[in-house]
């Protein structure tokens, strides 16, 4: 058994325990990792992956998609408007819609390409000035803009809570927001805090180092 296979088993067991019967998507975050690492995970039955960059994801996964047609790829990193066309073609899920210009660009890209990836909004739940995401006080108008003006189907929220703080209150707040806006997907929790996120209502967790080991 490879380390990746072993790690995956352990993470899946921990998810099962923390999620108590709910069906959870484990997103294996493979950024900076090699195709061989991804292959190890695929051989261990993993089918859902997350990448931060459009180019890197395309390079790694174009070939693998032919071999594994049931593979699902999430964009979890920031997206530039000029890469929207490519992003809707490469990814099944885009988790990081976070500003009006990007919502517009993605809506255009969907019309142009005919691809309809699942879309989430990234929330800057800690209201941190340096961080990507929509702050809570602007969420209402942004969701309305994305849904009504751009015509986008937004079905989820994602967040990265402030580092070096207890994430629990932020996760609880995200769950409240997701319920309020009738979002069926709630993406939160990483290697260090996914069990906490699941106890707070995450429907999917994004685990990188816990599966693939530390990144260079
Ligand atoms: C890298 C990354 C992860 C995975 O983080 P780990 O701590 O390695 O599990 C999750 N979410 C996002 C948005 C990331 O950029």
PDB file of C-alpha atoms and ligand atoms in Angstrom:
ATOM      1  CA  UNK A   1       0.000   0.000   0.000  1.00  0.00           C
ATOM      2  CA  UNK A   2       1.370   3.462  -0.865  1.00  0.00           C
ATOM      3  CA  UNK A   3       1.431   6.290   1.684  1.00  0.00           C
ATOM      4  CA  UNK A   4      -1.235   8.103  -0.310  1.00  0.00           C
ATOM      5  CA  UNK A   5      -3.501   5.075  -0.229  1.00  0.00           C
ATOM      6  CA  UNK A   6      -2.936   4.680   3.505  1.00  0.00           C
ATOM      7  CA  UNK A   7      -3.598   8.373   4.159  1.00  0.00           C
ATOM      8  CA  UNK A   8      -6.771   8.271   2.087  1.00  0.00           C
ATOM      9  CA  UNK A   9      -8.129   5.351   4.082  1.00  0.00           C
ATOM     10  CA  UNK A  10      -7.435   7.085   7.337  1.00  0.00           C
ATOM     11  CA  UNK A  11      -8.959  10.402   6.211  1.00  0.00           C
ATOM     12  CA  UNK A  12     -12.063   8.631   4.907  1.00  0.00           C
ATOM     13  CA  UNK A  13     -12.493   6.876   8.239  1.00  0.00           C
ATOM     14  CA  UNK A  14     -12.148  10.129  10.141  1.00  0.00           C
ATOM     15  CA  UNK A  15     -14.684  11.780   7.825  1.00  0.00           C
ATOM     16  CA  UNK A  16     -17.150   8.966   8.361  1.00  0.00           C
ATOM     17  CA  UNK A  17     -16.874   9.334  12.113  1.00  0.00           C
ATOM     18  CA  UNK A  18     -17.237  13.113  12.138  1.00  0.00           C
ATOM     19  CA  UNK A  19     -20.022  13.281   9.530  1.00  0.00           C
ATOM     20  CA  UNK A  20     -22.353  10.805  11.258  1.00  0.00           C
ATOM     21  CA  UNK A  21     -24.183   9.236   8.328  1.00  0.00           C
ATOM     22  CA  UNK A  22     -24.164  12.291   6.070  1.00  0.00           C
ATOM     23  CA  UNK A  23     -22.681  11.775   2.599  1.00  0.00           C
ATOM     24  CA  UNK A  24     -19.559  13.909   2.303  1.00  0.00           C
ATOM     25  CA  UNK A  25     -17.380  14.718  -0.685  1.00  0.00           C
ATOM     26  CA  UNK A  26     -13.677  14.452   0.019  1.00  0.00           C
ATOM     27  CA  UNK A  27     -11.804  16.774  -2.328  1.00  0.00           C
ATOM     28  CA  UNK A  28      -8.190  15.634  -2.635  1.00  0.00           C
ATOM     29  CA  UNK A  29      -6.183  18.826  -3.115  1.00  0.00           C
ATOM     30  CA  UNK A  30      -3.384  17.895  -5.507  1.00  0.00           C
ATOM     31  CA  UNK A  31      -1.849  21.325  -6.171  1.00  0.00           C
ATOM     32  CA  UNK A  32       1.949  21.164  -6.633  1.00  0.00           C
ATOM     33  CA  UNK A  33       1.748  17.371  -6.612  1.00  0.00           C
ATOM     34  CA  UNK A  34       2.756  15.166  -9.535  1.00  0.00           C
ATOM     35  CA  UNK A  35       0.571  13.178 -11.913  1.00  0.00           C
ATOM     36  CA  UNK A  36       1.985  10.040 -10.322  1.00  0.00           C
ATOM     37  CA  UNK A  37       0.699  11.167  -6.930  1.00  0.00           C
ATOM     38  CA  UNK A  38      -2.725  11.763  -8.462  1.00  0.00           C
ATOM     39  CA  UNK A  39      -2.566   8.318 -10.053  1.00  0.00           C
ATOM     40  CA  UNK A  40      -1.870   6.739  -6.668  1.00  0.00           C
ATOM     41  CA  UNK A  41      -4.990   8.409  -5.312  1.00  0.00           C
ATOM     42  CA  UNK A  42      -7.051   7.327  -8.336  1.00  0.00           C
ATOM     43  CA  UNK A  43      -5.924   3.737  -7.855  1.00  0.00           C
ATOM     44  CA  UNK A  44      -7.089   4.009  -4.253  1.00  0.00           C
ATOM     45  CA  UNK A  45     -10.560   4.915  -5.501  1.00  0.00           C
ATOM     46  CA  UNK A  46     -10.361   8.702  -5.084  1.00  0.00           C
ATOM     47  CA  UNK A  47     -12.241  10.542  -7.854  1.00  0.00           C
ATOM     48  CA  UNK A  48     -12.700  14.125  -6.637  1.00  0.00           C
ATOM     49  CA  UNK A  49      -9.725  16.497  -6.874  1.00  0.00           C
ATOM     50  CA  UNK A  50      -9.032  20.145  -6.198  1.00  0.00           C
ATOM     51  CA  UNK A  51      -6.508  22.413  -7.894  1.00  0.00           C
ATOM     52  CA  UNK A  52      -5.619  26.086  -7.385  1.00  0.00           C
ATOM     53  CA  UNK A  53      -4.566  26.986 -10.893  1.00  0.00           C
ATOM     54  CA  UNK A  54      -6.171  26.586 -14.285  1.00  0.00           C
ATOM     55  CA  UNK A  55      -2.948  25.826 -16.203  1.00  0.00           C
ATOM     56  CA  UNK A  56      -1.660  23.294 -13.714  1.00  0.00           C
ATOM     57  CA  UNK A  57      -5.011  21.528 -13.533  1.00  0.00           C
ATOM     58  CA  UNK A  58      -5.331  21.311 -17.285  1.00  0.00           C
ATOM     59  CA  UNK A  59      -1.852  19.904 -17.729  1.00  0.00           C
ATOM     60  CA  UNK A  60      -2.310  17.286 -15.049  1.00  0.00           C
ATOM     61  CA  UNK A  61      -5.852  16.185 -15.670  1.00  0.00           C
ATOM     62  CA  UNK A  62      -6.479  16.323 -19.427  1.00  0.00           C
ATOM     63  CA  UNK A  63      -5.037  12.885 -19.956  1.00  0.00           C
ATOM     64  CA  UNK A  64      -6.356  11.398 -16.722  1.00  0.00           C
ATOM     65  CA  UNK A  65      -9.903  12.393 -17.616  1.00  0.00           C
ATOM     66  CA  UNK A  66      -9.837  10.037 -20.594  1.00  0.00           C
ATOM     67  CA  UNK A  67      -8.790   7.185 -18.351  1.00  0.00           C
ATOM     68  CA  UNK A  68     -11.159   8.107 -15.533  1.00  0.00           C
ATOM     69  CA  UNK A  69     -14.319   9.629 -17.035  1.00  0.00           C
ATOM     70  CA  UNK A  70     -15.956   9.785 -13.594  1.00  0.00           C
ATOM     71  CA  UNK A  71     -13.281  12.117 -12.234  1.00  0.00           C
ATOM     72  CA  UNK A  72     -14.486  15.455 -10.808  1.00  0.00           C
ATOM     73  CA  UNK A  73     -12.259  18.514 -10.681  1.00  0.00           C
ATOM     74  CA  UNK A  74     -12.781  21.553  -8.426  1.00  0.00           C
ATOM     75  CA  UNK A  75     -11.142  24.964  -8.787  1.00  0.00           C
ATOM     76  CA  UNK A  76     -10.386  26.149  -5.254  1.00  0.00           C
ATOM     77  CA  UNK A  77      -7.908  28.944  -6.010  1.00  0.00           C
ATOM     78  CA  UNK A  78      -8.412  32.507  -7.264  1.00  0.00           C
ATOM     79  CA  UNK A  79      -9.582  32.912 -10.859  1.00  0.00           C
ATOM     80  CA  UNK A  80      -8.643  35.763 -13.199  1.00  0.00           C
ATOM     81  CA  UNK A  81     -11.410  36.989 -15.473  1.00  0.00           C
ATOM     82  CA  UNK A  82      -9.303  36.369 -18.583  1.00  0.00           C
ATOM     83  CA  UNK A  83      -9.070  32.676 -17.661  1.00  0.00           C
ATOM     84  CA  UNK A  84     -12.826  32.194 -17.238  1.00  0.00           C
ATOM     85  CA  UNK A  85     -13.302  30.482 -20.624  1.00  0.00           C
ATOM     86  CA  UNK A  86     -10.600  27.985 -19.885  1.00  0.00           C
ATOM     87  CA  UNK A  87     -11.777  27.445 -16.324  1.00  0.00           C
ATOM     88  CA  UNK A  88     -15.319  26.468 -17.305  1.00  0.00           C
ATOM     89  CA  UNK A  89     -13.865  23.949 -19.727  1.00  0.00           C
ATOM     90  CA  UNK A  90     -11.341  22.422 -17.340  1.00  0.00           C
ATOM     91  CA  UNK A  91     -13.333  22.311 -14.095  1.00  0.00           C
ATOM     92  CA  UNK A  92     -16.573  20.634 -13.064  1.00  0.00           C
ATOM     93  CA  UNK A  93     -16.897  22.923 -10.056  1.00  0.00           C
ATOM     94  CA  UNK A  94     -15.660  26.506  -9.585  1.00  0.00           C
ATOM     95  CA  UNK A  95     -15.647  27.354  -5.885  1.00  0.00           C
ATOM     96  CA  UNK A  96     -14.126  30.816  -5.980  1.00  0.00           C
ATOM     97  CA  UNK A  97     -16.595  33.233  -7.564  1.00  0.00           C
ATOM     98  CA  UNK A  98     -15.874  36.343  -5.498  1.00  0.00           C
ATOM     99  CA  UNK A  99     -16.494  39.579  -7.434  1.00  0.00           C
ATOM    100  CA  UNK A 100     -18.928  41.026  -9.968  1.00  0.00           C
ATOM    101  CA  UNK A 101     -16.425  41.138 -12.851  1.00  0.00           C
ATOM    102  CA  UNK A 102     -15.713  37.437 -12.378  1.00  0.00           C
ATOM    103  CA  UNK A 103     -19.410  36.525 -12.168  1.00  0.00           C
ATOM    104  CA  UNK A 104     -19.923  38.336 -15.467  1.00  0.00           C
ATOM    105  CA  UNK A 105     -16.916  36.689 -17.090  1.00  0.00           C
ATOM    106  CA  UNK A 106     -18.040  33.222 -15.987  1.00  0.00           C
ATOM    107  CA  UNK A 107     -21.577  33.853 -17.250  1.00  0.00           C
ATOM    108  CA  UNK A 108     -20.137  34.847 -20.644  1.00  0.00           C
ATOM    109  CA  UNK A 109     -17.832  31.832 -20.679  1.00  0.00           C
ATOM    110  CA  UNK A 110     -20.754  29.507 -19.984  1.00  0.00           C
ATOM    111  CA  UNK A 111     -22.731  30.986 -22.874  1.00  0.00           C
ATOM    112  CA  UNK A 112     -19.775  30.799 -25.196  1.00  0.00           C
ATOM    113  CA  UNK A 113     -18.656  27.263 -24.388  1.00  0.00           C
ATOM    114  CA  UNK A 114     -21.925  25.582 -23.437  1.00  0.00           C
ATOM    115  CA  UNK A 115     -20.219  24.164 -20.330  1.00  0.00           C
ATOM    116  CA  UNK A 116     -22.068  24.506 -17.042  1.00  0.00           C
ATOM    117  CA  UNK A 117     -19.775  23.882 -14.072  1.00  0.00           C
ATOM    118  CA  UNK A 118     -21.247  23.920 -10.573  1.00  0.00           C
ATOM    119  CA  UNK A 119     -20.581  27.349  -9.034  1.00  0.00           C
ATOM    120  CA  UNK A 120     -19.887  28.426  -5.451  1.00  0.00           C
ATOM    121  CA  UNK A 121     -19.181  31.780  -3.912  1.00  0.00           C
ATOM    122  CA  UNK A 122     -16.075  32.240  -1.801  1.00  0.00           C
ATOM    123  CA  UNK A 123     -16.875  34.057   1.437  1.00  0.00           C
ATOM    124  CA  UNK A 124     -14.254  36.095   3.304  1.00  0.00           C
ATOM    125  CA  UNK A 125     -15.815  34.942   6.543  1.00  0.00           C
ATOM    126  CA  UNK A 126     -13.165  36.502   8.781  1.00  0.00           C
ATOM    127  CA  UNK A 127     -13.514  39.862   7.035  1.00  0.00           C
ATOM    128  CA  UNK A 128      -9.753  39.884   6.424  1.00  0.00           C
ATOM    129  CA  UNK A 129      -8.536  42.760   4.215  1.00  0.00           C
ATOM    130  CA  UNK A 130      -5.856  40.745   2.392  1.00  0.00           C
ATOM    131  CA  UNK A 131      -8.065  37.769   1.645  1.00  0.00           C
ATOM    132  CA  UNK A 132     -10.101  36.787  -1.404  1.00  0.00           C
ATOM    133  CA  UNK A 133     -13.827  36.293  -1.041  1.00  0.00           C
ATOM    134  CA  UNK A 134     -16.966  38.310  -0.534  1.00  0.00           C
ATOM    135  CA  UNK A 135     -17.355  39.857   2.924  1.00  0.00           C
ATOM    136  CA  UNK A 136     -20.565  39.031   4.712  1.00  0.00           C
ATOM    137  CA  UNK A 137     -22.104  42.489   4.490  1.00  0.00           C
ATOM    138  CA  UNK A 138     -21.816  42.366   0.687  1.00  0.00           C
ATOM    139  CA  UNK A 139     -22.942  38.787   0.288  1.00  0.00           C
ATOM    140  CA  UNK A 140     -26.616  39.554  -0.124  1.00  0.00           C
ATOM    141  CA  UNK A 141     -26.179  41.975  -2.991  1.00  0.00           C
ATOM    142  CA  UNK A 142     -23.486  39.846  -4.613  1.00  0.00           C
ATOM    143  CA  UNK A 143     -25.603  36.701  -4.618  1.00  0.00           C
ATOM    144  CA  UNK A 144     -28.482  38.692  -6.065  1.00  0.00           C
ATOM    145  CA  UNK A 145     -26.184  40.114  -8.755  1.00  0.00           C
ATOM    146  CA  UNK A 146     -24.781  36.689  -9.668  1.00  0.00           C
ATOM    147  CA  UNK A 147     -28.167  34.993  -9.728  1.00  0.00           C
ATOM    148  CA  UNK A 148     -30.473  37.698 -11.102  1.00  0.00           C
ATOM    149  CA  UNK A 149     -28.232  39.885 -13.235  1.00  0.00           C
ATOM    150  CA  UNK A 150     -25.749  37.289 -14.511  1.00  0.00           C
ATOM    151  CA  UNK A 151     -28.222  34.409 -14.490  1.00  0.00           C
ATOM    152  CA  UNK A 152     -25.764  32.091 -12.753  1.00  0.00           C
ATOM    153  CA  UNK A 153     -26.873  29.040 -10.812  1.00  0.00           C
ATOM    154  CA  UNK A 154     -25.009  29.370  -7.516  1.00  0.00           C
ATOM    155  CA  UNK A 155     -25.324  26.259  -5.402  1.00  0.00           C
ATOM    156  CA  UNK A 156     -22.619  26.549  -2.760  1.00  0.00           C
ATOM    157  CA  UNK A 157     -20.431  28.584  -0.469  1.00  0.00           C
ATOM    158  CA  UNK A 158     -16.787  28.046   0.413  1.00  0.00           C
ATOM    159  CA  UNK A 159     -14.424  29.665   2.897  1.00  0.00           C
ATOM    160  CA  UNK A 160     -10.963  29.635   4.383  1.00  0.00           C
ATOM    161  CA  UNK A 161     -11.268  30.940   7.960  1.00  0.00           C
ATOM    162  CA  UNK A 162      -8.547  33.159   9.474  1.00  0.00           C
ATOM    163  CA  UNK A 163      -5.345  31.257  10.179  1.00  0.00           C
ATOM    164  CA  UNK A 164      -4.250  30.704  13.762  1.00  0.00           C
ATOM    165  CA  UNK A 165      -7.718  31.319  15.170  1.00  0.00           C
ATOM    166  CA  UNK A 166     -10.261  28.775  16.299  1.00  0.00           C
ATOM    167  CA  UNK A 167     -12.279  28.142  13.112  1.00  0.00           C
ATOM    168  CA  UNK A 168     -15.388  26.888  14.892  1.00  0.00           C
ATOM    169  CA  UNK A 169     -17.402  30.135  15.077  1.00  0.00           C
ATOM    170  CA  UNK A 170     -16.575  30.862  11.430  1.00  0.00           C
ATOM    171  CA  UNK A 171     -17.736  27.414  10.359  1.00  0.00           C
ATOM    172  CA  UNK A 172     -20.982  27.856  12.299  1.00  0.00           C
ATOM    173  CA  UNK A 173     -21.563  31.216  10.663  1.00  0.00           C
ATOM    174  CA  UNK A 174     -20.975  29.698   7.208  1.00  0.00           C
ATOM    175  CA  UNK A 175     -23.558  27.007   7.916  1.00  0.00           C
ATOM    176  CA  UNK A 176     -26.099  29.678   8.869  1.00  0.00           C
ATOM    177  CA  UNK A 177     -25.366  31.589   5.655  1.00  0.00           C
ATOM    178  CA  UNK A 178     -25.570  28.466   3.502  1.00  0.00           C
ATOM    179  CA  UNK A 179     -28.986  27.629   4.971  1.00  0.00           C
ATOM    180  CA  UNK A 180     -30.214  31.188   4.588  1.00  0.00           C
ATOM    181  CA  UNK A 181     -29.307  31.324   0.892  1.00  0.00           C
ATOM    182  CA  UNK A 182     -30.473  27.754   0.243  1.00  0.00           C
ATOM    183  CA  UNK A 183     -27.047  26.552  -0.802  1.00  0.00           C
ATOM    184  CA  UNK A 184     -26.831  22.767  -1.042  1.00  0.00           C
ATOM    185  CA  UNK A 185     -23.021  22.718  -0.996  1.00  0.00           C
ATOM    186  CA  UNK A 186     -20.836  23.992   1.815  1.00  0.00           C
ATOM    187  CA  UNK A 187     -17.101  23.638   1.199  1.00  0.00           C
ATOM    188  CA  UNK A 188     -15.026  24.131   4.334  1.00  0.00           C
ATOM    189  CA  UNK A 189     -12.376  22.325   6.326  1.00  0.00           C
ATOM    190  CA  UNK A 190      -8.807  21.449   5.359  1.00  0.00           C
ATOM    191  CA  UNK A 191      -6.251  18.952   6.707  1.00  0.00           C
ATOM    192  CA  UNK A 192      -6.034  20.614  10.111  1.00  0.00           C
ATOM    193  CA  UNK A 193      -9.701  21.244  10.788  1.00  0.00           C
ATOM    194  CA  UNK A 194     -11.940  19.134   8.549  1.00  0.00           C
ATOM    195  CA  UNK A 195     -13.532  17.217  11.419  1.00  0.00           C
ATOM    196  CA  UNK A 196     -14.564  20.452  13.085  1.00  0.00           C
ATOM    197  CA  UNK A 197     -15.944  21.706   9.749  1.00  0.00           C
ATOM    198  CA  UNK A 198     -17.974  18.523   9.347  1.00  0.00           C
ATOM    199  CA  UNK A 199     -19.437  18.824  12.819  1.00  0.00           C
ATOM    200  CA  UNK A 200     -20.506  22.353  11.848  1.00  0.00           C
ATOM    201  CA  UNK A 201     -22.251  21.193   8.665  1.00  0.00           C
ATOM    202  CA  UNK A 202     -19.706  21.083   5.817  1.00  0.00           C
ATOM    203  CA  UNK A 203     -20.877  18.980   2.881  1.00  0.00           C
ATOM    204  CA  UNK A 204     -17.399  18.760   1.392  1.00  0.00           C
ATOM    205  CA  UNK A 205     -13.878  19.098   2.756  1.00  0.00           C
ATOM    206  CA  UNK A 206     -10.646  20.016   0.942  1.00  0.00           C
ATOM    207  CA  UNK A 207      -7.698  17.940   2.114  1.00  0.00           C
ATOM    208  CA  UNK A 208      -4.207  18.294   0.632  1.00  0.00           C
ATOM    209  CA  UNK A 209      -1.285  17.551   2.943  1.00  0.00           C
ATOM    210  CA  UNK A 210      -3.311  15.011   4.906  1.00  0.00           C
ATOM    211  CA  UNK A 211      -3.443  12.878   1.757  1.00  0.00           C
ATOM    212  CA  UNK A 212      -0.390  13.781  -0.323  1.00  0.00           C
ATOM    213  CA  UNK A 213       2.073  14.917   2.369  1.00  0.00           C
ATOM    214  CA  UNK A 214       3.698  18.333   2.671  1.00  0.00           C
ATOM    215  CA  UNK A 215       4.047  20.464  -0.451  1.00  0.00           C
ATOM    216  CA  UNK A 216       7.376  21.835  -1.677  1.00  0.00           C
TER     217      UNK A 216
HETATM  218  C1  LIG B   1      -4.198  24.176  -0.427  1.00  0.00           C
HETATM  219  C2  LIG B   1      -5.629  24.335  -0.104  1.00  0.00           C
HETATM  220  C3  LIG B   1      -6.310  23.358   0.654  1.00  0.00           C
HETATM  221  C4  LIG B   1      -5.634  22.144   1.250  1.00  0.00           C
HETATM  222  O1  LIG B   1      -4.923  22.501   2.375  1.00  0.00           O
HETATM  223  P1  LIG B   1      -4.223  21.397   3.312  1.00  0.00           P
HETATM  224  O2  LIG B   1      -3.961  22.115   4.568  1.00  0.00           O
HETATM  225  O3  LIG B   1      -3.007  20.949   2.608  1.00  0.00           O
HETATM  226  O4  LIG B   1      -5.213  20.302   3.486  1.00  0.00           O
HETATM  227  C5  LIG B   1      -7.657  23.556   0.865  1.00  0.00           C
HETATM  228  N1  LIG B   1      -8.315  24.631   0.383  1.00  0.00           N
HETATM  229  C6  LIG B   1      -7.699  25.574  -0.334  1.00  0.00           C
HETATM  230  C7  LIG B   1      -8.476  26.736  -0.848  1.00  0.00           C
HETATM  231  C8  LIG B   1      -6.331  25.475  -0.580  1.00  0.00           C
HETATM  232  O5  LIG B   1      -5.719  26.439  -1.293  1.00  0.00           O
END
